[in-house]
Each structure stands twice: as C-alpha cells, then as structure tokens.
Amino acid sequence: MKITGQASATIENITLARPCENVVADLLAVNRLHKSLFACQTVESVAKTMTYTLVRDFGAYFARLWLVREGDVCGDCALVGHCRDRAICLHLIASSGYYSQIDGTHRRIPLGSFKIGQIAGTGERVITNDVLSDERIHNHGWAREHRLRSFAGFPLICDGRPMGVLAMFSQEELPNHLLEILELLSQIGVAALTAVAERNAIDRVRREREEHTRAIVDTLGEGVLTTRSNGRIESVNRAALGMFGYRSEEIVGRNISLLIPTLGLDDTPTDRSRSPSRSNRREFEGRRRDGSPLPVQITLGEFTGCGRRTLTAVVHDLTERKQLECELVQAHKLEAVGQLAAGIAHEINTPNQYVSDNVHFLQGAFQELLAVLSIARRIAAVAEEGEIPSPLLQEFQTSASQADIDYLQEEIPCSLEQSLEGLEHIARIVRAMKAFSHPGTEDKSPIDLNAAIDTSITVSRNEWKYVADMETDLDPELPPVPALPGEINQVLLN
C-alpha cells in the first residue's frame, strides 16, 4: 500500500506534537497494524483487525466498524423506520472490546441517521471528550453506567464516496495526538479494505476469464487457422480475423508468416504421440494488419487427408494477460513501498524537525532585528533635523545588545544552510519514492544504473541503517544501460 500525502502529513503532525519515545511507540503500533492488515485475505478480517487494535493498543472500551452495503434485512431491522433509502445502509462488520457481537440493534444503521449514519452521510468525523453532556450521544444513562468519557467516529472515504465508519468509545479522554493516530488508522484501513476488494476483484476476474476461455475453446471461439504444408493459409475463422484485423480474402492463400513472422514449419509437431496440450503449445509475437504487435499463444497440430498434409494453428490472444501481469507487478511494487512507509516517514521527519526548529529560530531573530531596525530608523529621522538625543542612542545600544547582533550574524547563515540541507534531503527521498513507484514501461530504455542504485538505497535506508553501513563504489563514467527501469528498481530493493 502506498501511504498518501495526507497520511504522511498526519505522521508529521504526530511527530511534532509528542516526545520522541512516544512517537516511536505510536508509529510502531501503526506499522504493526499496517502489516497485519495487508496480510488479511478478507474484508471481515481487515475490519476485525482494526477494531481489535483500537482496543488493545489505543485504549478503546469497545470499537466497531461499519461498511456501506446493500440493504438485506429491512423486514427485521429495528431501525428501518429511520431509513430513507432501503437500497443501501451501514452493515456492522466487526466489533471488539466490551461488545463483540455484530447481530444486535446496531447491526444495520441507515445512512444519515444517528451519529454513525451522519458520519457516513456527511463525511465528517465526530469527536467528543464529554459523552455525558454531548447531545449527539443519545443514551447518557448507558454511558454513565459504563463510565464512558469519550467518543471518536471517523468516516472511511474512498474516491470521494463513503465506504463506512470506524468508531470507538473510551473511558479515558482522547488527547489530540491520539485523534491524529486514529485519523491515520482510518486512512490505512481504507487502503487495506480497498486492496482486499481489488485483490478479490482480480481473483474474480481471473476466474471469470478462465471460465470464459474454456467456453471459447468449447465453441471454437479461439482463432483457428489451417495451412498447407508449405505454410499457405487455407482457412481462418472469425475470431482469428478479428484478432489480426484482416478480411478473409486478404489472407487466404498467403503465407502464415504474414500473421506470425517467427512461426516456421519446423515448429509443427512431427511425433503424433506427443500431447498437444504439453509439447507443441508456445508463445509467439504476431503482427496485426496495422503492424502493431500481438502476443499470442499457439497450439499446433496436423492431420493428413486426401493425400495431403494439413497443419492447424489454434491462436489465443495474450494481450489482456500480459497487461494483467504488468498490473500485478506494479501492485507488488506498491505493496513493498507501503511496507517501507513507516521508515520513510521517520527519515523525512528527522530533517523536517530541524528545519522547523531553524525556522522558529529565524522567526525570533527577525523580530529582534526588526526592533533594532525600528530604533535605527528613528535615529536616522532625528539625525536629519539635528543632534541625536542621548536617550535614543542609549535605547538603540540596549536593543542591539539584547538582540546580540554578533550572535545572530553567526547563527542565521548556519540556520539557513542547515534548513536548505534538510529540505534537499526530504526532496531526495520524495524523488526516490517517485522514481521507485513509477510503473515503468514494457520496453527497454537506457537507464542510469548509478541513479537506480541510489534510489533503492534511499528508499530502504531505514531498514538497514541500524544494522549495517552502506558503502558504494560507482563508476561515474558508466554509460546508460538498456533495461526495464521498474524491474531493475525492484531487483535492487529485494
């Protein structure tokens, strides 16, 4: 999973607000949850992992997660009277802590009703540290009985649409830093839920495609060509015509090399005992009518009749499969980036911290210099009219002494230099992340291996810096090498 810019900003806010040791503990907890979520195989396991973590690591008395789904139990729903649209509602998927059941009164909540439905409907979080007085909490007696003090509910938003709600009650006050943590967890949860849904969708598409392929084969929906022994095409079916973009009269009588230049007569089976499903099925690059490449899988066969030998070629278009393989490679790369996210956030935070400190120093120094400058301007104005009063000179000397001009002359350039170095370090990390996560191309292109190595070192630095020292001896004169950039970066990271 790739951590968004908003989530990165949340991590920075937490870091700036809390002592270092607490920041590390919080980020470790977030990182543990992140790894656990992306090991989940179902939406239900993602939801249960999130609510359980809120109880175990973040002090929730109980925590729950609802997801938007189709209405299904409207006849038995206790809240159906509040439902404006029975087509969809919030389904309680997971509950941890004091309440662990998911089949109670709040198993379904209408969108826009009650605090949970309003969170999903408005897309705005609800926070209170005084549940006993907050009018949004309907049952104050129940809250008092359980000694509840605070509530936090966060919308789960995906592509601008409500996906669900993550909410918790606690017997303790929720400090600001914990709210930032919970905001971050909700964003990670959305990414994990989306990843599981996409993974399931890919699996479903793959299964459907396999079933579709079998149906095509059963009905001769694959491209089928027959040729003479010299390679002259005798017949071609509609699927093959559509695949290569020709009309029948344009290719019948011509050599099969027009469609598959690399297919020769030596590729046909000569031993009829060989299984066609095993030994004579190969991949080739075909050529469409417009000259564009067409990856295909071909099963070759032959039969002899009427005193002549006829060859058959069953052609399967591999374009979609190749595209899916590229998408899966990119998904694995982004997953690797997601696993490094916590370390990268830490790497960014270090220079960000001293840049922030330097900016605050420069802000204070500027105010002191403004005070001195203001008195100097008054002196200049008085000097134009006559003698400068001694009290004004004394005021100037006092202000300059308090500002410590010599100290500022020495420290301000250092602060500026350190800040620029910190910003360059952050920019280098961002450039490395951008270069590493780029999907790349299917074609080889000249790449700078030195830059690729530096990118992988930068991205993974937090993984090795505590246990090893990295030394590089790169040839600055190394010329560009033809390669696939995405695959090279992945190999170096592995």
Short mmCIF file of C-alpha atoms in Angstrom, two decimals:
data_model
loop_
_atom_site.label_atom_id
_atom_site.label_comp_id
_atom_site.label_asym_id
_atom_site.label_seq_id
_atom_site.Cartn_x
_atom_site.Cartn_y
_atom_site.Cartn_z
CA MET A 1 0.00 0.00 0.00
CA LYS A 2 1.14 3.41 -0.78
CA ILE A 3 0.74 5.98 2.07
CA THR A 4 -0.96 9.14 0.79
CA GLY A 5 0.35 12.66 1.28
CA GLN A 6 -2.42 13.31 3.83
CA ALA A 7 -1.36 10.27 5.85
CA SER A 8 2.26 11.40 5.70
CA ALA A 9 1.23 14.83 6.98
CA THR A 10 -0.60 13.10 9.84
CA ILE A 11 2.55 11.24 10.79
CA GLU A 12 4.50 14.51 10.77
CA ASN A 13 1.88 16.21 12.96
CA ILE A 14 2.06 13.38 15.49
CA THR A 15 5.84 13.55 15.48
CA LEU A 16 5.96 17.28 16.08
CA ALA A 17 3.39 17.10 18.89
CA ARG A 18 4.84 14.32 21.03
CA PRO A 19 8.13 13.30 22.65
CA CYS A 20 10.36 11.13 20.50
CA GLU A 21 9.94 7.95 22.53
CA ASN A 22 6.14 8.13 22.31
CA VAL A 23 6.30 8.86 18.60
CA VAL A 24 8.34 5.72 18.01
CA ALA A 25 5.91 3.63 20.07
CA ASP A 26 2.89 5.00 18.22
CA LEU A 27 4.43 4.55 14.79
CA LEU A 28 5.49 1.01 15.67
CA ALA A 29 1.89 0.24 16.65
CA VAL A 30 0.66 1.77 13.40
CA ASN A 31 3.27 -0.16 11.44
CA ARG A 32 2.26 -3.43 13.14
CA LEU A 33 -1.34 -2.78 12.23
CA HIS A 34 -0.34 -1.89 8.66
CA LYS A 35 1.49 -5.18 8.22
CA SER A 36 -1.35 -7.15 9.81
CA LEU A 37 -3.97 -5.50 7.60
CA PHE A 38 -2.17 -6.27 4.36
CA ALA A 39 -1.82 -9.90 5.41
CA CYS A 40 -5.62 -10.15 5.66
CA GLN A 41 -7.44 -12.01 2.92
CA THR A 42 -11.00 -10.81 3.54
CA VAL A 43 -12.79 -7.55 4.31
CA GLU A 44 -14.09 -9.09 7.54
CA SER A 45 -10.58 -9.92 8.78
CA VAL A 46 -9.42 -6.36 7.97
CA ALA A 47 -12.32 -4.89 9.95
CA LYS A 48 -11.76 -7.22 12.93
CA THR A 49 -8.03 -6.46 12.99
CA MET A 50 -8.72 -2.71 13.08
CA THR A 51 -11.28 -2.83 15.91
CA TYR A 52 -9.17 -5.26 17.94
CA THR A 53 -6.12 -2.98 17.58
CA LEU A 54 -8.09 0.04 18.80
CA VAL A 55 -9.00 -1.88 21.95
CA ARG A 56 -5.59 -3.45 22.51
CA ASP A 57 -3.25 -0.59 21.63
CA PHE A 58 -5.26 2.63 21.80
CA GLY A 59 -7.47 2.34 24.88
CA ALA A 60 -10.89 1.75 23.32
CA TYR A 61 -13.58 0.40 25.66
CA PHE A 62 -15.11 -1.04 22.54
CA ALA A 63 -14.64 -0.32 18.85
CA ARG A 64 -16.77 -1.03 15.81
CA LEU A 65 -16.54 -0.80 12.03
CA TRP A 66 -19.46 -0.48 9.62
CA LEU A 67 -19.33 -0.74 5.82
CA VAL A 68 -21.80 0.53 3.22
CA ARG A 69 -23.56 -2.40 1.60
CA GLU A 70 -26.92 -3.27 0.05
CA GLY A 71 -29.92 -3.42 2.39
CA ASP A 72 -30.68 -7.03 3.26
CA VAL A 73 -32.66 -7.37 6.50
CA CYS A 74 -35.10 -4.49 6.20
CA GLY A 75 -38.01 -6.65 7.41
CA ASP A 76 -36.28 -7.49 10.69
CA CYS A 77 -34.28 -4.26 11.20
CA ALA A 78 -35.12 -2.35 14.39
CA LEU A 79 -34.08 0.94 12.76
CA VAL A 80 -35.95 0.54 9.47
CA GLY A 81 -38.25 3.43 10.41
CA HIS A 82 -35.30 5.81 10.16
CA CYS A 83 -34.16 4.51 6.76
CA ARG A 84 -34.68 6.88 3.83
CA ASP A 85 -33.25 4.55 1.17
CA ARG A 86 -33.52 0.82 1.75
CA ALA A 87 -31.20 0.09 -1.16
CA ILE A 88 -28.09 0.63 0.97
CA CYS A 89 -27.19 1.02 4.64
CA LEU A 90 -24.29 0.60 7.04
CA HIS A 91 -23.55 -3.03 7.94
CA LEU A 92 -21.76 -3.77 11.22
CA ILE A 93 -18.78 -5.87 10.12
CA ALA A 94 -16.65 -6.08 13.28
CA SER A 95 -16.91 -5.23 16.97
CA SER A 96 -14.20 -5.65 19.63
CA GLY A 97 -13.89 -4.92 23.32
CA TYR A 98 -16.81 -4.88 25.74
CA TYR A 99 -19.24 -5.54 22.89
CA SER A 100 -18.09 -8.16 20.42
CA GLN A 101 -21.41 -9.20 18.87
CA ILE A 102 -22.37 -7.90 15.45
CA ASP A 103 -26.01 -9.01 15.40
CA GLY A 104 -27.52 -6.54 17.88
CA THR A 105 -29.70 -3.48 17.41
CA HIS A 106 -26.99 -1.56 15.56
CA ARG A 107 -26.11 -4.33 13.11
CA ARG A 108 -27.64 -2.08 10.42
CA ILE A 109 -27.72 1.73 10.53
CA PRO A 110 -29.42 3.94 7.93
CA LEU A 111 -27.22 6.45 6.15
CA GLY A 112 -27.75 9.93 7.56
CA SER A 113 -29.41 8.72 10.79
CA PHE A 114 -27.91 8.66 14.28
CA LYS A 115 -24.33 9.71 14.84
CA ILE A 116 -22.85 6.76 12.88
CA GLY A 117 -25.11 7.30 9.89
CA GLN A 118 -24.44 11.04 9.99
CA ILE A 119 -20.68 10.47 9.96
CA ALA A 120 -21.04 8.37 6.79
CA GLY A 121 -23.56 10.78 5.27
CA THR A 122 -21.59 13.98 5.87
CA GLY A 123 -18.08 12.54 5.59
CA GLU A 124 -17.08 14.43 8.75
CA ARG A 125 -15.63 12.92 11.90
CA VAL A 126 -17.35 13.22 15.28
CA ILE A 127 -15.18 13.72 18.39
CA THR A 128 -16.22 14.35 21.98
CA ASN A 129 -14.50 14.05 25.34
CA ASP A 130 -17.73 14.63 27.23
CA VAL A 131 -20.20 11.94 26.18
CA LEU A 132 -22.35 12.53 29.27
CA SER A 133 -23.22 16.04 28.10
CA ASP A 134 -22.94 15.74 24.33
CA GLU A 135 -26.39 15.76 22.72
CA ARG A 136 -25.13 13.58 19.88
CA ILE A 137 -24.84 10.69 22.38
CA HIS A 138 -28.45 9.58 22.80
CA ASN A 139 -28.24 7.27 25.83
CA HIS A 140 -26.44 9.19 28.57
CA GLY A 141 -27.61 6.74 31.23
CA TRP A 142 -25.94 3.85 29.41
CA ALA A 143 -22.76 5.93 29.00
CA ARG A 144 -22.76 6.80 32.71
CA GLU A 145 -23.27 3.14 33.64
CA HIS A 146 -20.18 2.13 31.65
CA ARG A 147 -18.20 5.18 32.83
CA LEU A 148 -17.64 6.27 29.26
CA ARG A 149 -15.93 9.61 28.76
CA SER A 150 -15.07 9.98 25.10
CA PHE A 151 -16.19 9.00 21.60
CA ALA A 152 -14.46 9.19 18.23
CA GLY A 153 -16.01 8.31 14.89
CA PHE A 154 -14.21 8.59 11.55
CA PRO A 155 -15.68 8.26 8.05
CA LEU A 156 -14.00 5.80 5.73
CA ILE A 157 -13.86 7.59 2.38
CA CYS A 158 -12.72 6.04 -0.90
CA ASP A 159 -12.62 8.11 -4.11
CA GLY A 160 -14.86 10.74 -2.53
CA ARG A 161 -17.60 8.25 -1.60
CA PRO A 162 -18.45 6.86 1.85
CA MET A 163 -17.14 3.35 2.38
CA GLY A 164 -18.03 3.03 6.05
CA VAL A 165 -17.39 4.28 9.60
CA LEU A 166 -14.77 3.42 12.23
CA ALA A 167 -15.85 4.37 15.77
CA MET A 168 -14.82 3.81 19.37
CA PHE A 169 -15.85 4.66 22.92
CA SER A 170 -13.28 5.08 25.67
CA GLN A 171 -13.33 5.55 29.43
CA GLU A 172 -10.42 7.96 29.08
CA GLU A 173 -10.09 11.38 27.48
CA LEU A 174 -8.83 11.26 23.90
CA PRO A 175 -5.83 13.62 23.54
CA ASN A 176 -5.16 15.42 20.28
CA HIS A 177 -2.24 13.19 19.30
CA LEU A 178 -4.43 10.09 19.61
CA LEU A 179 -7.02 11.66 17.34
CA GLU A 180 -4.29 12.13 14.74
CA ILE A 181 -3.36 8.47 15.19
CA LEU A 182 -6.98 7.40 14.73
CA GLU A 183 -7.26 9.58 11.61
CA LEU A 184 -4.19 7.85 10.21
CA LEU A 185 -5.55 4.42 11.10
CA SER A 186 -8.80 5.17 9.28
CA GLN A 187 -6.82 6.11 6.15
CA ILE A 188 -4.76 2.93 6.38
CA GLY A 189 -7.97 0.99 6.90
CA VAL A 190 -9.46 2.42 3.72
CA ALA A 191 -6.32 1.44 1.80
CA ALA A 192 -6.39 -2.09 3.25
CA LEU A 193 -10.10 -2.57 2.58
CA THR A 194 -9.65 -1.29 -0.96
CA ALA A 195 -6.64 -3.54 -1.52
CA VAL A 196 -8.55 -6.61 -0.36
CA ALA A 197 -11.53 -5.69 -2.51
CA GLU A 198 -9.29 -5.13 -5.54
CA ARG A 199 -7.44 -8.37 -4.88
CA ASN A 200 -10.74 -10.23 -4.68
CA ALA A 201 -11.91 -8.47 -7.82
CA ILE A 202 -8.72 -9.52 -9.65
CA ASP A 203 -9.23 -13.10 -8.47
CA ARG A 204 -12.84 -12.96 -9.57
CA VAL A 205 -11.88 -11.52 -12.97
CA ARG A 206 -9.21 -14.19 -13.35
CA ARG A 207 -11.69 -16.95 -12.57
CA GLU A 208 -14.28 -15.47 -14.91
CA ARG A 209 -11.67 -15.14 -17.65
CA GLU A 210 -10.65 -18.76 -17.23
CA GLU A 211 -14.29 -19.87 -17.46
CA HIS A 212 -14.76 -17.63 -20.47
CA THR A 213 -11.68 -19.06 -22.13
CA ARG A 214 -12.94 -22.59 -21.62
CA ALA A 215 -16.27 -21.61 -23.15
CA ILE A 216 -14.50 -20.10 -26.15
CA VAL A 217 -12.44 -23.24 -26.67
CA ASP A 218 -15.56 -25.39 -26.42
CA THR A 219 -17.29 -23.33 -29.09
CA LEU A 220 -14.20 -22.79 -31.26
CA GLY A 221 -14.17 -19.17 -30.25
CA GLU A 222 -10.36 -19.14 -30.38
CA GLY A 223 -8.62 -18.13 -33.56
CA VAL A 224 -8.21 -21.18 -35.78
CA LEU A 225 -6.18 -21.29 -38.98
CA THR A 226 -5.41 -24.18 -41.33
CA THR A 227 -2.49 -24.18 -43.75
CA ARG A 228 -0.88 -26.41 -46.33
CA SER A 229 2.49 -27.95 -45.55
CA ASN A 230 4.17 -25.03 -47.31
CA GLY A 231 2.55 -22.55 -44.90
CA ARG A 232 -0.13 -21.22 -47.27
CA ILE A 233 -3.29 -20.32 -45.34
CA GLU A 234 -6.33 -22.32 -46.43
CA SER A 235 -8.95 -21.19 -43.94
CA VAL A 236 -9.38 -18.80 -41.00
CA ASN A 237 -12.26 -18.38 -38.58
CA ARG A 238 -14.00 -15.19 -37.48
CA ALA A 239 -12.16 -14.97 -34.17
CA ALA A 240 -8.78 -15.01 -35.90
CA LEU A 241 -9.91 -12.40 -38.41
CA GLY A 242 -10.96 -10.08 -35.62
CA MET A 243 -7.77 -10.82 -33.73
CA PHE A 244 -5.45 -9.82 -36.56
CA GLY A 245 -7.72 -7.22 -38.18
CA TYR A 246 -7.95 -8.77 -41.68
CA ARG A 247 -10.74 -9.78 -44.02
CA SER A 248 -10.77 -13.39 -45.15
CA GLU A 249 -9.91 -12.62 -48.78
CA GLU A 250 -6.86 -10.64 -47.67
CA ILE A 251 -5.06 -13.57 -46.03
CA VAL A 252 -6.38 -16.82 -47.55
CA GLY A 253 -3.70 -18.12 -49.91
CA ARG A 254 -0.94 -16.12 -48.27
CA ASN A 255 1.78 -17.48 -46.00
CA ILE A 256 1.12 -17.73 -42.27
CA SER A 257 4.27 -15.68 -41.69
CA LEU A 258 2.11 -12.66 -42.60
CA LEU A 259 0.41 -13.10 -39.21
CA ILE A 260 3.17 -14.77 -37.18
CA PRO A 261 6.55 -13.92 -38.68
CA THR A 262 8.54 -16.14 -36.28
CA LEU A 263 6.42 -19.27 -36.79
CA GLY A 264 8.13 -21.74 -39.15
CA LEU A 265 7.24 -25.18 -40.43
CA ASP A 266 9.84 -26.65 -38.07
CA ASP A 267 7.60 -25.59 -35.17
CA THR A 268 4.92 -28.13 -36.12
CA PRO A 269 4.83 -31.49 -34.31
CA THR A 270 6.21 -34.48 -36.18
CA ASP A 271 5.63 -37.07 -33.47
CA ARG A 272 1.87 -37.65 -33.25
CA SER A 273 2.23 -39.34 -29.88
CA ARG A 274 3.20 -36.01 -28.27
CA SER A 275 0.40 -34.39 -26.29
CA PRO A 276 -0.70 -31.14 -27.98
CA SER A 277 -1.53 -29.70 -24.55
CA ARG A 278 2.05 -30.15 -23.40
CA SER A 279 4.72 -30.11 -26.09
CA ASN A 280 3.50 -28.00 -29.04
CA ARG A 281 1.96 -25.03 -27.28
CA ARG A 282 4.17 -21.96 -27.49
CA GLU A 283 4.00 -18.20 -27.30
CA PHE A 284 4.81 -16.02 -30.27
CA GLU A 285 4.58 -12.38 -31.23
CA GLY A 286 2.08 -11.99 -34.02
CA ARG A 287 1.53 -8.97 -36.24
CA ARG A 288 -1.78 -7.23 -36.80
CA ARG A 289 -2.86 -5.67 -40.05
CA ASP A 290 -1.81 -2.22 -38.80
CA GLY A 291 1.67 -3.53 -37.95
CA SER A 292 1.21 -3.48 -34.15
CA PRO A 293 2.48 -6.50 -32.17
CA LEU A 294 0.05 -9.14 -30.91
CA PRO A 295 1.23 -11.56 -28.20
CA VAL A 296 -0.39 -14.92 -28.85
CA GLN A 297 -0.27 -18.49 -27.64
CA ILE A 298 -0.42 -21.05 -30.41
CA THR A 299 -1.22 -24.75 -30.26
CA LEU A 300 -0.01 -26.50 -33.40
CA GLY A 301 -1.38 -29.73 -34.79
CA GLU A 302 -1.54 -31.64 -38.06
CA PHE A 303 -3.61 -34.17 -39.89
CA THR A 304 -3.28 -35.91 -43.24
CA GLY A 305 -6.25 -36.38 -45.54
CA CYS A 306 -6.88 -36.68 -49.23
CA GLY A 307 -3.22 -37.35 -49.75
CA ARG A 308 -2.05 -34.07 -48.34
CA ARG A 309 -0.78 -32.81 -45.01
CA THR A 310 -2.74 -30.01 -43.32
CA LEU A 311 -1.49 -28.01 -40.38
CA THR A 312 -3.75 -26.33 -37.78
CA ALA A 313 -2.93 -23.42 -35.51
CA VAL A 314 -5.22 -22.55 -32.60
CA VAL A 315 -4.39 -18.96 -31.67
CA HIS A 316 -5.09 -17.42 -28.29
CA ASP A 317 -4.69 -13.66 -27.76
CA LEU A 318 -2.46 -12.95 -24.74
CA THR A 319 -2.82 -9.15 -24.70
CA GLU A 320 -5.05 -8.96 -21.64
CA ARG A 321 -2.97 -11.49 -19.72
CA LYS A 322 0.21 -9.54 -20.38
CA GLN A 323 -1.46 -6.34 -19.18
CA LEU A 324 -2.67 -8.08 -16.04
CA GLU A 325 0.82 -9.39 -15.33
CA CYS A 326 2.20 -5.84 -15.59
CA GLU A 327 -0.52 -4.60 -13.23
CA LEU A 328 0.27 -7.32 -10.71
CA VAL A 329 3.99 -6.48 -10.86
CA GLN A 330 3.16 -2.85 -10.13
CA ALA A 331 0.84 -3.89 -7.28
CA HIS A 332 3.66 -5.89 -5.67
CA LYS A 333 5.98 -2.89 -6.03
CA LEU A 334 3.49 -0.56 -4.35
CA GLU A 335 2.97 -3.10 -1.57
CA ALA A 336 6.73 -3.08 -0.95
CA VAL A 337 6.65 0.72 -0.80
CA GLY A 338 3.78 0.53 1.70
CA GLN A 339 5.78 -1.79 3.95
CA LEU A 340 8.60 0.79 3.97
CA ALA A 341 6.25 3.70 4.66
CA ALA A 342 6.86 3.97 8.40
CA GLY A 343 10.63 4.02 7.93
CA ILE A 344 10.40 6.57 5.15
CA ALA A 345 8.20 8.76 7.34
CA HIS A 346 10.87 8.59 10.04
CA GLU A 347 13.57 9.50 7.51
CA ILE A 348 11.56 12.52 6.40
CA ASN A 349 10.73 13.57 9.95
CA THR A 350 14.36 13.95 11.07
CA PRO A 351 15.30 16.76 8.65
CA ASN A 352 11.80 18.17 8.95
CA GLN A 353 12.32 18.57 12.69
CA TYR A 354 15.49 20.62 12.48
CA VAL A 355 14.13 22.65 9.56
CA SER A 356 11.17 23.51 11.77
CA ASP A 357 13.47 24.41 14.68
CA ASN A 358 15.60 26.63 12.45
CA VAL A 359 12.55 28.40 11.03
CA HIS A 360 11.31 29.14 14.54
CA PHE A 361 14.79 30.48 15.42
CA LEU A 362 14.82 32.69 12.32
CA GLN A 363 11.35 33.95 13.16
CA GLY A 364 12.51 35.06 16.60
CA ALA A 365 15.73 36.55 15.24
CA PHE A 366 13.77 38.51 12.65
CA GLN A 367 11.57 40.04 15.34
CA GLU A 368 14.66 41.10 17.34
CA LEU A 369 16.29 42.62 14.27
CA LEU A 370 13.07 44.46 13.43
CA ALA A 371 13.15 46.06 16.88
CA VAL A 372 16.75 47.25 16.36
CA LEU A 373 15.94 48.42 12.84
CA SER A 374 12.94 50.39 14.07
CA ILE A 375 15.12 52.37 16.53
CA ALA A 376 17.78 52.89 13.84
CA ARG A 377 15.15 54.39 11.53
CA ARG A 378 14.06 56.76 14.28
CA ILE A 379 17.70 57.80 14.81
CA ALA A 380 18.08 58.42 11.07
CA ALA A 381 14.97 60.59 11.06
CA VAL A 382 16.18 62.64 14.07
CA ALA A 383 19.72 62.97 12.59
CA GLU A 384 18.31 64.79 9.58
CA GLU A 385 16.93 67.51 11.86
CA GLY A 386 19.86 67.95 14.26
CA GLU A 387 21.67 66.32 17.16
CA ILE A 388 20.62 62.80 18.19
CA PRO A 389 19.32 62.68 21.81
CA SER A 390 21.37 60.56 24.18
CA PRO A 391 18.33 58.57 25.45
CA LEU A 392 17.60 57.48 21.88
CA LEU A 393 21.20 56.35 21.40
CA GLN A 394 21.04 54.53 24.72
CA GLU A 395 17.82 52.83 23.64
CA PHE A 396 19.49 51.72 20.41
CA GLN A 397 22.52 50.30 22.24
CA THR A 398 20.26 48.44 24.70
CA SER A 399 18.13 46.95 21.92
CA ALA A 400 21.21 45.90 19.91
CA SER A 401 22.75 44.34 23.00
CA GLN A 402 19.59 42.37 23.78
CA ALA A 403 19.36 41.15 20.20
CA ASP A 404 23.01 40.03 20.32
CA ILE A 405 23.77 41.08 16.76
CA ASP A 406 27.12 39.27 16.63
CA TYR A 407 25.46 36.00 17.61
CA LEU A 408 22.74 36.45 15.01
CA GLN A 409 25.31 37.26 12.31
CA GLU A 410 27.00 33.95 13.06
CA GLU A 411 23.95 31.72 13.56
CA ILE A 412 21.50 32.93 10.90
CA PRO A 413 23.64 31.77 7.93
CA CYS A 414 24.16 28.40 9.66
CA SER A 415 20.42 28.01 10.22
CA LEU A 416 19.68 28.82 6.61
CA GLU A 417 22.30 26.37 5.38
CA GLN A 418 21.01 23.58 7.65
CA SER A 419 17.43 24.25 6.54
CA LEU A 420 18.38 24.05 2.88
CA GLU A 421 20.24 20.79 3.52
CA GLY A 422 17.20 19.37 5.32
CA LEU A 423 14.83 20.38 2.53
CA GLU A 424 17.17 18.85 -0.07
CA HIS A 425 17.24 15.60 1.96
CA ILE A 426 13.44 15.50 2.02
CA ALA A 427 13.30 16.27 -1.71
CA ARG A 428 15.78 13.47 -2.40
CA ILE A 429 13.61 10.98 -0.52
CA VAL A 430 10.49 12.13 -2.38
CA ARG A 431 12.27 11.88 -5.75
CA ALA A 432 13.45 8.38 -4.86
CA MET A 433 9.93 7.30 -3.89
CA LYS A 434 8.52 8.76 -7.09
CA ALA A 435 11.15 7.02 -9.23
CA PHE A 436 10.69 3.70 -7.42
CA SER A 437 6.89 3.62 -7.55
CA HIS A 438 6.69 4.63 -11.23
CA PRO A 439 5.04 1.79 -13.19
CA GLY A 440 7.69 1.92 -15.93
CA THR A 441 7.22 0.62 -19.46
CA GLU A 442 7.12 -2.70 -21.22
CA ASP A 443 10.02 -1.72 -23.45
CA LYS A 444 13.65 -1.41 -22.50
CA SER A 445 15.11 2.06 -22.32
CA PRO A 446 18.56 3.48 -21.42
CA ILE A 447 18.76 3.93 -17.64
CA ASP A 448 21.37 5.25 -15.25
CA LEU A 449 22.31 2.29 -13.03
CA ASN A 450 24.06 4.59 -10.55
CA ALA A 451 20.85 6.59 -10.10
CA ALA A 452 18.80 3.38 -9.77
CA ILE A 453 21.14 2.12 -7.02
CA ASP A 454 20.97 5.46 -5.17
CA THR A 455 17.16 5.39 -5.40
CA SER A 456 16.91 1.90 -3.87
CA ILE A 457 19.39 2.82 -1.11
CA THR A 458 17.39 5.95 -0.24
CA VAL A 459 14.02 4.17 -0.20
CA SER A 460 15.26 1.33 2.03
CA ARG A 461 17.66 3.31 4.27
CA ASN A 462 15.62 2.96 7.44
CA GLU A 463 15.62 -0.84 7.00
CA TRP A 464 19.41 -1.24 7.08
CA LYS A 465 20.93 1.83 8.73
CA TYR A 466 20.66 0.39 12.24
CA VAL A 467 22.41 -2.89 11.41
CA ALA A 468 24.84 -2.06 8.60
CA ASP A 469 26.91 0.62 6.92
CA MET A 470 26.38 1.18 3.20
CA GLU A 471 29.35 1.99 1.03
CA THR A 472 29.08 2.45 -2.72
CA ASP A 473 31.82 2.47 -5.32
CA LEU A 474 30.07 3.54 -8.50
CA ASP A 475 31.73 4.36 -11.77
CA PRO A 476 30.70 7.94 -12.66
CA GLU A 477 31.55 7.22 -16.30
CA LEU A 478 29.18 4.24 -16.53
CA PRO A 479 27.09 4.71 -19.69
CA PRO A 480 23.29 4.21 -19.75
CA VAL A 481 22.27 0.55 -19.94
CA PRO A 482 19.20 -0.70 -21.86
CA ALA A 483 16.86 -2.23 -19.25
CA LEU A 484 13.37 -2.14 -17.73
CA PRO A 485 13.50 0.61 -15.04
CA GLY A 486 10.74 -0.79 -12.83
CA GLU A 487 12.18 -4.30 -12.75
CA ILE A 488 15.71 -3.01 -12.06
CA ASN A 489 14.49 -0.96 -9.08
CA GLN A 490 12.55 -3.95 -7.70
CA VAL A 491 15.58 -6.28 -8.04
CA LEU A 492 17.85 -3.79 -6.26
CA LEU A 493 15.34 -3.33 -3.44
CA ASN A 494 14.94 -7.09 -2.98
#
